[in-house]
CSV table of C-alpha atoms in Angstrom, one decimal:
chain,number,residue,atom,x,y,z
O,1,MET,CA,0.0,-0.1,-0.2
O,2,ALA,CA,2.9,2.0,0.8
O,3,ASN,CA,4.1,1.5,-2.6
O,4,GLU,CA,0.9,2.4,-4.2
O,5,GLN,CA,0.8,5.5,-2.6
O,6,ASN,CA,4.1,6.4,-3.7
O,7,GLN,CA,3.4,5.4,-7.0
O,8,GLN,CA,0.4,7.9,-7.1
O,9,THR,CA,3.0,10.2,-5.8
O,10,GLN,CA,5.2,9.8,-8.2
O,11,ASP,CA,2.2,9.8,-11.0
O,12,VAL,CA,0.8,13.0,-9.5
O,13,GLN,CA,4.1,14.9,-9.6
O,14,THR,CA,5.0,13.7,-13.0
O,15,GLU,CA,1.4,15.2,-14.3
O,16,GLN,CA,2.4,18.6,-12.3
O,17,THR,CA,5.8,18.7,-14.1
O,18,GLU,CA,4.0,17.9,-17.4
O,19,GLN,CA,1.2,20.7,-16.9
O,20,GLN,CA,3.8,23.2,-16.1
O,21,VAL,CA,6.0,22.5,-18.8
O,22,GLU,CA,2.9,22.8,-20.7
O,23,VAL,CA,1.8,26.0,-19.2
O,24,GLU,CA,5.4,27.2,-19.8
O,25,VAL,CA,5.1,26.3,-23.2
O,26,SER,CA,1.7,27.6,-23.9
O,27,VAL,CA,2.7,31.2,-22.2
O,28,GLU,CA,5.6,31.6,-24.4
O,29,ASP,CA,3.6,30.7,-27.5
O,30,LEU,CA,1.2,33.6,-26.5
O,31,GLN,CA,3.8,35.5,-26.4
O,32,ALA,CA,4.8,34.8,-29.8
O,33,GLN,CA,1.2,35.2,-30.9
O,34,VAL,CA,1.0,38.4,-29.2
O,35,ALA,CA,4.5,39.6,-30.6
O,36,THR,CA,2.8,38.3,-34.0
O,37,LEU,CA,-0.3,40.1,-33.8
O,38,ASN,CA,1.4,43.7,-32.7
O,39,GLU,CA,3.6,43.5,-36.0
O,40,SER,CA,0.3,42.8,-37.8
O,41,LEU,CA,-1.2,45.4,-36.1
O,42,LYS,CA,1.2,48.1,-36.9
O,43,TYR,CA,1.1,46.9,-40.4
O,44,GLU,CA,-2.5,47.3,-40.9
O,45,LYS,CA,-2.7,50.7,-38.9
O,46,ALA,CA,0.1,51.9,-41.6
O,47,VAL,CA,-2.1,50.9,-44.5
O,48,ALA,CA,-5.1,52.2,-42.8
O,49,ALA,CA,-3.3,55.6,-42.5
O,50,ASN,CA,-1.4,55.2,-46.0
O,51,ALA,CA,-5.4,54.7,-47.4
O,52,LYS,CA,-6.5,58.0,-45.5
O,53,TYR,CA,-3.7,60.0,-46.8
O,54,GLU,CA,-4.5,58.7,-50.7
O,55,ALA,CA,-7.9,59.8,-50.1
O,56,GLU,CA,-7.7,62.7,-48.7
O,57,LYS,CA,-4.9,63.4,-51.8
O,58,THR,CA,-7.4,62.3,-54.3
O,59,LYS,CA,-10.1,64.5,-52.7
O,60,GLU,CA,-8.0,67.6,-52.7
O,61,ARG,CA,-6.9,67.0,-56.3
O,62,LEU,CA,-10.4,66.8,-57.6
O,63,GLU,CA,-11.4,69.8,-56.0
O,64,ARG,CA,-8.6,71.5,-57.7
O,65,GLU,CA,-9.7,70.2,-61.0
O,66,ALA,CA,-13.0,71.0,-60.6
O,67,ASP,CA,-12.2,74.5,-59.6
O,68,THR,CA,-10.2,74.8,-62.6
O,69,ALA,CA,-12.9,73.0,-64.8
O,70,LYS,CA,-15.2,76.0,-63.6
O,71,LYS,CA,-12.9,79.2,-63.8
O,72,PHE,CA,-12.1,78.2,-67.2
O,73,ALA,CA,-15.5,76.7,-68.6
O,74,LEU,CA,-16.5,80.0,-70.0
O,75,GLU,CA,-13.1,80.0,-72.1
O,76,LYS,CA,-14.8,79.1,-75.6
O,77,PHE,CA,-17.9,81.2,-74.9
O,78,ALA,CA,-15.4,84.0,-73.9
O,79,LYS,CA,-13.7,84.0,-77.0
O,80,GLU,CA,-16.9,83.9,-79.2
O,81,LEU,CA,-17.9,86.8,-77.1
O,82,LEU,CA,-14.8,88.8,-78.1
O,83,ASP,CA,-15.7,88.8,-82.0
O,84,SER,CA,-18.8,90.8,-81.0
O,85,VAL,CA,-16.4,93.3,-78.8
O,86,ASP,CA,-14.1,93.8,-81.7
O,87,ASN,CA,-17.1,94.3,-84.2
O,88,LEU,CA,-18.6,97.0,-81.8
O,89,GLU,CA,-14.9,98.8,-81.4
O,90,ARG,CA,-14.8,98.9,-85.3
O,91,ALA,CA,-18.3,100.2,-85.5
O,92,ILE,CA,-17.3,103.0,-82.8
O,93,THR,CA,-14.0,103.7,-84.7
O,94,ALA,CA,-15.8,103.8,-88.0
O,95,VAL,CA,-18.4,106.3,-86.6
O,96,GLY,CA,-15.6,108.9,-85.7
O,97,ASP,CA,-16.3,111.8,-83.5
O,98,GLU,CA,-19.9,112.0,-84.5
O,99,LYS,CA,-22.2,111.5,-81.4
O,100,THR,CA,-25.4,110.0,-82.9
O,101,PRO,CA,-28.4,108.1,-80.7
O,102,LEU,CA,-27.2,104.9,-82.9
O,103,SER,CA,-23.3,105.3,-82.0
O,104,GLU,CA,-24.3,106.2,-78.1
O,105,GLY,CA,-26.4,102.8,-78.5
O,106,VAL,CA,-23.2,101.1,-79.7
O,107,GLU,CA,-20.8,102.6,-76.9
O,108,LEU,CA,-23.4,101.7,-74.1
O,109,THR,CA,-23.4,98.0,-75.6
O,110,LEU,CA,-19.8,97.9,-75.8
O,111,LYS,CA,-19.6,98.9,-72.3
O,112,SER,CA,-22.3,96.8,-71.2
O,113,LEU,CA,-20.5,93.8,-72.6
O,114,LEU,CA,-17.1,94.5,-71.6
O,115,THR,CA,-18.6,94.9,-68.0
O,116,THR,CA,-20.4,91.7,-68.3
O,117,LEU,CA,-16.9,90.0,-69.4
O,118,GLU,CA,-15.0,91.6,-66.4
O,119,LYS,CA,-17.4,90.2,-64.2
O,120,SER,CA,-16.5,86.9,-65.7
O,121,GLY,CA,-12.7,87.6,-65.2
O,122,VAL,CA,-12.1,88.5,-68.8
O,123,VAL,CA,-10.0,91.5,-68.8
O,124,ALA,CA,-7.8,93.1,-71.4
O,125,VAL,CA,-4.1,92.9,-71.9
O,126,ASP,CA,-2.0,95.6,-70.7
O,127,THR,CA,-0.2,97.3,-73.7
O,128,THR,CA,1.2,100.1,-72.2
O,129,GLN,CA,4.2,98.4,-70.2
O,130,GLY,CA,6.1,97.4,-73.7
O,131,PHE,CA,5.9,94.1,-75.3
O,132,ASN,CA,5.7,91.2,-73.8
O,133,ALA,CA,5.7,87.5,-75.9
O,134,ASP,CA,3.8,85.8,-73.4
O,135,LEU,CA,0.9,88.3,-73.9
O,136,HIS,CA,1.3,90.1,-77.3
O,137,GLN,CA,1.8,88.6,-80.8
O,138,ALA,CA,4.1,90.7,-83.2
O,139,VAL,CA,2.6,91.2,-86.3
O,140,GLY,CA,5.0,94.0,-87.6
O,141,ILE,CA,7.3,96.8,-87.1
O,142,SER,CA,6.1,100.5,-86.1
O,143,PRO,CA,8.8,103.2,-87.3
O,144,ASP,CA,7.5,105.3,-85.1
O,145,ALA,CA,8.0,103.3,-81.8
O,146,LYS,CA,11.0,103.1,-79.8
O,147,ALA,CA,12.8,99.3,-79.7
O,148,GLY,CA,10.8,97.4,-77.4
O,149,GLU,CA,7.4,99.1,-77.0
O,150,ILE,CA,4.3,98.9,-78.9
O,151,GLY,CA,3.6,101.3,-81.7
O,152,VAL,CA,0.1,100.2,-82.9
O,153,VAL,CA,-2.7,97.6,-81.2
O,154,LEU,CA,-4.3,96.2,-84.2
O,155,GLN,CA,-6.3,94.0,-82.2
O,156,LYS,CA,-6.9,93.6,-78.4
O,157,GLY,CA,-5.8,90.8,-76.2
O,158,TYR,CA,-7.5,89.4,-73.4
O,159,THR,CA,-6.8,87.2,-70.6
O,160,LEU,CA,-9.5,84.7,-68.6
O,161,SER,CA,-8.6,84.5,-65.0
O,162,GLY,CA,-5.0,85.2,-65.7
O,163,ARG,CA,-4.7,82.6,-68.4
O,164,LEU,CA,-4.2,84.1,-72.0
O,165,LEU,CA,-7.5,83.9,-74.0
O,166,ARG,CA,-6.0,86.0,-77.0
O,167,PRO,CA,-2.9,87.4,-77.6
O,168,ALA,CA,-3.1,91.4,-78.5
O,169,MET,CA,-1.6,91.5,-82.4
O,170,VAL,CA,0.4,94.3,-82.1
O,171,MET,CA,3.3,96.4,-84.1
O,172,VAL,CA,6.3,97.1,-82.1
O,173,GLY,CA,9.6,99.4,-82.8
O,174,GLN,CA,12.9,98.0,-83.6
């Protein structure tokens, strides 16, 4: 009986030792799993942050493109209206100094059209600051003008919100 009790005690001790080894192995396995999950979590957070950053950049780019499209949607229409502005200016020039109700009506129409164009961002190109190849198109030489200066403006140029819509056709000095 004492032998049986010794055997049972040894069996219980052996089982406890095996359980301790299993518990120790399990703790190490769990720590390894926690470390793996932490690395996975860091990776997923980085992926999520990158996706959020890309979404914000895409949103900003689309907003910029929409603003640009709105800003220059009038470009073709404004170019078409510039022909009417030119014709009204020619009509006023042809009348000369005579002030008739018809010439005054043409002047008022031109003024109204130019005001409407300015409200939409269409403004005349400045020709008083000298020749600028970005804004002016030289079509001839003016003998009266100094070198680099504009002598005669043949056709006004216009910009739409800072972008060249039509260059001014000018004659420059040599």
